[in-house]
Amino acid sequence: MAPMIAVTDLWKVFGPRAGRIVGTPLADLPRAELRARTGCLAAVRDVSFDVEPGEVFVVMGLSGSGKSTLVRCLTRLIEPTSGEISIGGEPVRAMGPKRLRDLRRRQVAMVFQHFGLLPHRQVLDNVAYGLEIQGVPRAERHRKAGEVLALVGLDGHEHQYPDQLSGGMQQRVGLARALAADPEVLLFDEPFSALDPLIRRDMQAEVRRLHAEVGKTLVFITHDLAEALTLGDRIAVLRDGELVQVGTPEDLVGAPADSYVADFVRDVPRSDVLTLRWIMRDPGPDELCEDEPLSHRTVIRDAVHRVMRAERPIPVVDGDRRLGVIDADRMLAALVSHHRQVPA
Amino acid sequence: MTATSPPAVLRVTAAALVDATRRRGFWTRTVAAVLIVATVVAYLIFRTDGAADSDDAAAFRFFDSVRDWVDANRDTSPFFLYGVNYVRLGVRLLVDAVQAVLLGLGFAGLVAAVSAIGLVFAGWRTGLLAFGGFLAFGVLGLWEQSVDTLVLTVSAVLLSVLIGVPLGVLAARVRWVGATLRPVLDVMQIMPTFAYLAPMTLLFLIGEPAAVIATMIYAVPATIRITALGISEVPPTAVEAATALGSTRWQLLSKVRLPMARTTIVLAVNQTIMLALSMVVITALIDAPGLGQNIVNALQRVNVGAAFDAGVAIVILAVVLDRITTNAARRTRVHQNRRRRAIVAGGAIVAVIAAALITINPDRLPGYTFAEPVNDLVGWIELHWYDVTEGLKNGISAGILDPLETVLVTTPWWLFVLVVAAFGTLVSGWRAAGLAALAAAGIAGLGLWQHSMQTLATVLVAIALTMVIGVATGAFCARHDRLATAIRPVLDAAQTMPSFVYLLPAVALFGASRFTAIVAAVIFAVPPVVRLVERGLRDVPATVVEAATSAGSTPRQLLWKVQLPMARGGLLLAANQGIVMVLAMVVVGGLVGAGALGYDVVAGFSQRELFGEGLAAGLAIVLLGILLDRLTQGFHDSKGPRR
Amino acid sequence: MRSMRAAAAAALIVSLTACGGATSGAGEDEPSSGAKGTVNLAINPWVGYEANAAVIAYLLEKKMGYTVEKKELKEEIAWQGFETGEVDAIVENWGHPDLKKTYIEDKKVAVEVGPTGNQGVIGWYVPEWMTQQYPDITDYKSLNKYANLFKTSESKGKGQFLAGDPSFVTNDEALVTNLKLNYTVVYSGSEAAIIKAAQQATAQKKPLLFYFYEPQWLFAQEKYVRVKLPAYSEGCDADLKKVACDYPDYVLDKIASKKFADTGGAAYQFIKNFTWTNDDQNLVSDYLTNQGMSADQAAEKWVNEHEATWKPWIPA
Ligand SMILES: Nc1ncnc2c1ncn2[C@@H]1O[C@H](COP(=O)(O)OP(=O)(O)O)[C@@H](O)[C@H]1O
Ligand SMILES: [Mg+2]
C-alpha cells in the first residue's frame, strides 16, 4: 500500500537567507557551529520517513529537537526550506494556496499543545469552526459538531466557553475540533504535555480508543517516552533536527541506534516492552519442548508466569513457523539484566 | 558564627552595586561637566542681545502665499474641487446624519437611548449613571450645547474608528505600514491641539466639518495604536490553530484576530472618545457649536462661574461615555446569557422608542447653576488673596522665569542647537539627539527664535513645578492608601476635563500673564504625573522594600534611597508625559496673556495679516514638542527597560 | 428635516461629480430664504457687539418670527463664515478694509449693509487719577518718563501696555516701536480682562496704560482719559508696519453675506434698517455686564423702553 505521508530529505532552516545552506558544505556543520557561523538554525535536517495509512506514528525528542517544526512543515504551517512531502500521494509543496487550504480543511487536522481554542466562541462553535469556514450551513455544522463532541465525551458542554472548562476538557474540545471535518490524518503536537499526569493518562486512553474507532492516520509528537511507547506503532527519534532512529517501540528499547536513544530508553523496564523474540534461543538438537507454544509477539512480562512454571522450554512461534524456544534461564536473565539485547 | 546575617549581605551587595554604577557613571559625569563648562563659556562669549523676531520672516511669507493660493483656488483647483471639498462635504453629511439621529430622538428619547445603551452594554449601574448624567444637562440648562458636543464627538469618533481600526490592523500585520506609521503617530501625539486649528481652517474652512476633522486627527493616533496593540497581542496559538484548519487571511482576521482583540479595541474606542471630547471643546475657536462655545464665551468675559457649569457638563459627558465604554470592554470578557441579553436589549429598544415619542422640553426642567456660588468664591479669593497671588506671580516671574527667558533668548541659535545635540547624545543617544537638534535648527529657521525661547522658558518652569508637585503628591499617595483612594476620583475627573477649562480659574486668580499659563499647565499636567509616580513607587518590588526596612532604613531613607531611585523609569515617563501636556497648555495660555508662540497662533487665525506667522508659530510649537519629547523620551528609553 | 437635507446633499454629491467637483460652500445650510427661516448671527467678542446682536436677535425672534443662531466667532473667522455660509451677518464691524477687499470686492460673498449708528473710537487710555497725579501723562511724548510706573511681571523691565484680544484691530506694537516708546505690549486676551484691569487700576490706584475703545459701558461708571498720540491723518496707517499715528474714528457698520442679502427678505431689510446711538448700546451693554441679565432679558428690557427707536426698523 502507498504511504499516507511520505517525507523525503526535508530541511527547515530558520534565519537570514536560510536558502543558501542546504546542499552546501555548510549543511554538514553541527547545529551550534552553523548557528555561530551564519546565524541560521537548522531546526529540521534532512529528515525522511513514511507513515502508513492507519498507523500511529510518534515523533519523539527532547525539547528544541525540532519536533514542532517538523510536524508544522507537513501542512506548511511552517514553509520547509527544501525536500519533498506528499500526503495521500499528492506533493504538498507544489500546492497553491487554495489547494493547500483545502488540504488543511478536509484532509489533515491538528491538535495543539496549548489548545488554541477561540475564547470568544462557545464550545460548539469552536468545534464547528472548521466547517464554518468551509461554508457548511449552520444547522448542519452544529449537528456534526454535536456528534463529535459526544464522541469525545463532552456532550452537555456545548454552550460553555473554553475558559469555563478544565484543561483536559479543553483539549477534548481541541480533539473534537480536529475530528469535526473527518480528516484522514490527525497531527498532534504534544497535545497532553500541559495536562496533569492523571488526566494525561485518560487522554491517552481516549486517543487509543478513538484510533480504534475511527481508524485514522496519526502523527503524534511527544517528548514523553512512556507516551510514545503506549501509543506508537512506530516511533521516530529526533535529535538536533536529525532523525536518529525510526522503529517499533521494541526496536528502540531492544536495539537503540546510539547512545542518545539508549539514554532515552534506559529506564524503560524491558520486560514491559520487549517480546519473546528478543530473548528466545535456538532449540537444542532434539530438545523436548512444551506442547503449547507462545506467540513471538507476546511481551516478556506476560510470559513470565508460564515460562517459570514450565518444566521444559516453550516454543516461540510466528503462526505455524517455530522461531525458537524460551526457557526459565533466559527469562531470568532478561528480567535481571540490563545488557544490550540483540534480536536473534 | 553568623557574621553575614541577611541584612549585612544585602548591605555589602548594595554597596558593591552602587560602586559599580559610580564607576560606570564616572565618564558620563566627567563629559557632562566638561560640556557644561564649555556651554557656559561659549554662552558668555557669543551671547546675543536677543533681538525681537522680525514680523516678516521668509517662512511667514511662504505660508501667506500658500494661504493666498488656497484662497484663490478653493473653488477652481482640482485638488479642492475633487479632493478637499469632498472630504468636507462627506464629513458634513456624517455630522448631519448623527445630528438627525440624536435630535430626532428628542430629549426623553436621547436620555432613554443613552441609559439603554449603558444598561445593555455596561450594566444597570452604568445605565443609571447615564440617565442621571444626561438629565443633569437639562438641569444645568445646557441640553442643546451638550447634544451639539455629543454630535461632534460621536462623528469624530466614528470617523476615527472607521480610519483608525483598519490602519491599526494593518500596522500590526504589515511590517512596513507599522514602521511608517510609528513616527507619524509620534508627531501627531505630541502636536499641541492649538497648532493645527489654523491649517484646518485653511483647508476645510470653519464650522463643523473642520472641527470634526481636527478632532479626528487629534484622536485617531490612539485608535490606531491601541488597535494595533490588541491585534498583535492575539495569542499566536489560536491563530495557528485556525490556520491549520484552513482559514483564509480574511477569515483569520474576521473570525479570530478581531474578535479576540475586541476588548482592547473597545478600550481604543474609549480612549478615542476621551481625546475627542477634549478636542471638540477647543474647536469652538473655529466655530464648532456646543459646550466649547460656553467656555470660550466665559473666557472672554472672565466668568469662571459660567465656565464652571459648562465644565461640569463636559465632565459628566466624559464620565458617562467613559463608564459605558470601559464597562462594555470589561463585559466583553464575561460570557453572558445570550437570551437574557436579547430580552433586555429588546425591552430597552421598546422603551427608547416609547420615550422618543414623548416630547419633554428640557428648558422646563428645574434648573440649577453653579455660576453664582463659584463667582462669589472667586470674588472672595480675589479680594482676600490678592497680595498672595500677586506676590507668587511676581516672585516666580522675576526670580525664575525672567532670568531663564533672558538666558534662552540671548543664546545664539547655533549654540542652542549644539547644546541640544551634545547633551541629547549624552542622555538619550545620538539618534534622539540628532532629531532634537534638527528640530531646534528648524525652529531657528522659522524666524521665531525669540518667541520659541520664551515659550520654552515658560514650559521649563511649568514642568519643574509640575514635577515637584506631582512627585510629592505621588509619593504621598503611594504611602497613604486612604489618601490615594480619596484622591483617585479627583484625578479621574481632572483628566477628563478638556485643557481649556483650566485657564479660567488661573486667569481669575492671576490675570493675564505667563504665570497664568504656568498655573493652568500645572493643574493640567499634575494628575497624570501623580498617577505615574504613584504607580512607579508602588511597583518597587516588596522584597526590596522589605530588605531595606530590615536593614534599618527610616521611611525617609527608604523613599529617597530605595523607592525613588528604583522608580526612576516611572518618574522619567511622568516627566515625558508631563512635558508634552505642559507644552500644549502653555500654548493655549497664549489666549490669556502668556504671549509668545501661543499668542502668534491665536493671532494667526484671528487676523489675516498674521496668518503666515501664526502657521509658522504652529510649526515651531510642533518642533518644540518634538525636541522636548525626544530628549526626555530618549532618556527613559536609553536607561530604562525597553518597551 | 435633517435627513431630507442629508438626502439632498447626497444627491448633490452625485450631481457635482457629474459636473465637475464640489465648491467650498457645497452642502452647507442654505441661508434663510424669504420664508421665516434661520438667521446666523456672528457674535464678536466684545460686549458692545453683543448688545447689538442681543437686540437684533430679540426683535427678529419675538417680533418677526425668525430663528436666530448666534455663533461666537472672532472677527476674521466670522468673515470666513460668509464664504462657507455659516454666517449671515456681522452687526458691528470695525473698519477692516482688508477683509472688505477680500470678501466684498474679490470674492463677492459679502456686502456692506450700512452703519449701525455707533461712532467707534479706539485709543490708549489711563485711569483718571493718573492724570491728576501726572498731568503730562496724556501726551505720548512723556510716556517714556513714566515707563517705570507701568512695570509688571510681564513687561520685561519696560512699561506695560495692556492690549486686549489678539483678534482686535490694533496697531499697538507698531506704535510702540515707531514712537520709540519704552514699553512692551501684553495681550490680556479679552475685553473682560482689560475691563477688570481698568477697574482694578481705578479702585486700587494702580498705574495702567491700556488699549480701549468706545462705545463702552464702562465710561458711564468710571473715567478714563485718552493719551494723545500723533494725530490721525488720512492714509497715515496705510502701511501697518510704519504706523506712527493715532487710530482713526470709525463709523461702525454691518456686513451681510451676499446670499443673505439676496434671499434674506425681511430679516435682511431689518438688519439694514438697524441704527442706534452709542448711549443705546452702552445701556444694553450695562444690562448685560453689570445687571446680570441674559442677552434676551437685556434686549427685552431695552425693547420695552424704546419702542420709538426700534419700530421703524421693522420693514412694513
Ligand atoms: N520561528 C522560528 N525562528 C527561529 N528559530 C525557531 C523558530 N521556531 C523554532 N525555532 C528553533 O528551532 C528549534 C526547534 O524548535 P521546535 O521545533 O519548536 O522544537 P521542539 O518542538 O522539539 O521543542 C529550536 O531551537 C527553536 O528555538
Ligand atoms: Mg514543540
CSV table of N, CA and C in Angstrom, one decimal, chain C residues 92-96 100 112 114-121 248-255:
chain,number,residue,atom,x,y,z
C,92,GLU,N,-21.6,94.5,14.0
C,92,GLU,CA,-20.8,95.7,14.4
C,92,GLU,C,-19.4,95.4,13.8
C,93,ASN,N,-19.1,96.1,12.7
C,93,ASN,CA,-17.8,95.9,12.1
C,93,ASN,C,-16.9,97.1,12.3
C,94,TRP,N,-15.7,96.9,12.7
C,94,TRP,CA,-14.8,98.0,12.9
C,94,TRP,C,-13.8,98.1,11.7
C,95,GLY,N,-14.2,98.8,10.7
C,95,GLY,CA,-13.2,99.0,9.6
C,95,GLY,C,-12.9,97.8,8.8
C,96,HIS,N,-11.8,97.2,9.0
C,96,HIS,CA,-11.3,96.0,8.3
C,96,HIS,C,-11.3,96.2,6.8
C,100,LYS,N,-12.7,93.7,3.8
C,100,LYS,CA,-13.8,94.1,2.8
C,100,LYS,C,-13.3,93.9,1.4
C,112,GLU,N,-21.8,95.3,2.1
C,112,GLU,CA,-22.0,96.2,3.2
C,112,GLU,C,-23.5,96.5,3.4
C,114,GLY,N,-24.5,99.1,5.6
C,114,GLY,CA,-24.7,100.4,6.2
C,114,GLY,C,-24.3,100.5,7.6
C,115,PRO,N,-24.2,101.7,8.1
C,115,PRO,CA,-23.7,102.0,9.5
C,115,PRO,C,-24.7,101.5,10.6
C,116,THR,N,-24.2,101.3,11.8
C,116,THR,CA,-25.0,100.9,12.9
C,116,THR,C,-25.5,102.1,13.7
C,117,GLY,N,-24.9,103.3,13.3
C,117,GLY,CA,-25.2,104.5,14.0
C,117,GLY,C,-24.2,104.8,15.1
C,118,ASN,N,-23.4,103.8,15.4
C,118,ASN,CA,-22.4,104.0,16.5
C,118,ASN,C,-21.1,104.6,16.0
C,119,GLN,N,-20.5,105.5,16.8
C,119,GLN,CA,-19.2,106.0,16.4
C,119,GLN,C,-18.2,105.2,17.2
C,120,GLY,N,-17.2,104.7,16.5
C,120,GLY,CA,-16.2,103.9,17.2
C,120,GLY,C,-14.9,104.7,17.4
C,121,VAL,N,-14.4,104.6,18.6
C,121,VAL,CA,-13.1,105.3,18.9
C,121,VAL,C,-12.2,104.2,19.5
C,248,PRO,N,-7.9,106.0,13.7
C,248,PRO,CA,-8.9,106.9,13.2
C,248,PRO,C,-10.2,106.7,14.0
C,249,ASP,N,-11.2,107.6,13.7
C,249,ASP,CA,-12.5,107.3,14.2
C,249,ASP,C,-13.2,106.4,13.3
C,250,TYR,N,-14.0,105.5,13.8
C,250,TYR,CA,-14.6,104.5,13.0
C,250,TYR,C,-16.1,104.8,12.9
C,251,VAL,N,-16.6,104.6,11.7
C,251,VAL,CA,-18.1,104.5,11.5
C,251,VAL,C,-18.4,103.0,11.5
C,252,LEU,N,-19.0,102.6,12.6
C,252,LEU,CA,-19.2,101.1,12.7
C,252,LEU,C,-20.3,100.7,11.8
C,253,ASP,N,-20.1,99.6,11.1
C,253,ASP,CA,-21.2,99.2,10.1
C,253,ASP,C,-21.5,97.8,10.2
C,254,LYS,N,-22.4,97.4,9.3
C,254,LYS,CA,-22.9,96.0,9.3
C,254,LYS,C,-22.6,95.4,8.0
C,255,ILE,N,-22.3,94.1,8.1
C,255,ILE,CA,-21.9,93.3,6.9
C,255,ILE,C,-22.8,92.1,6.8
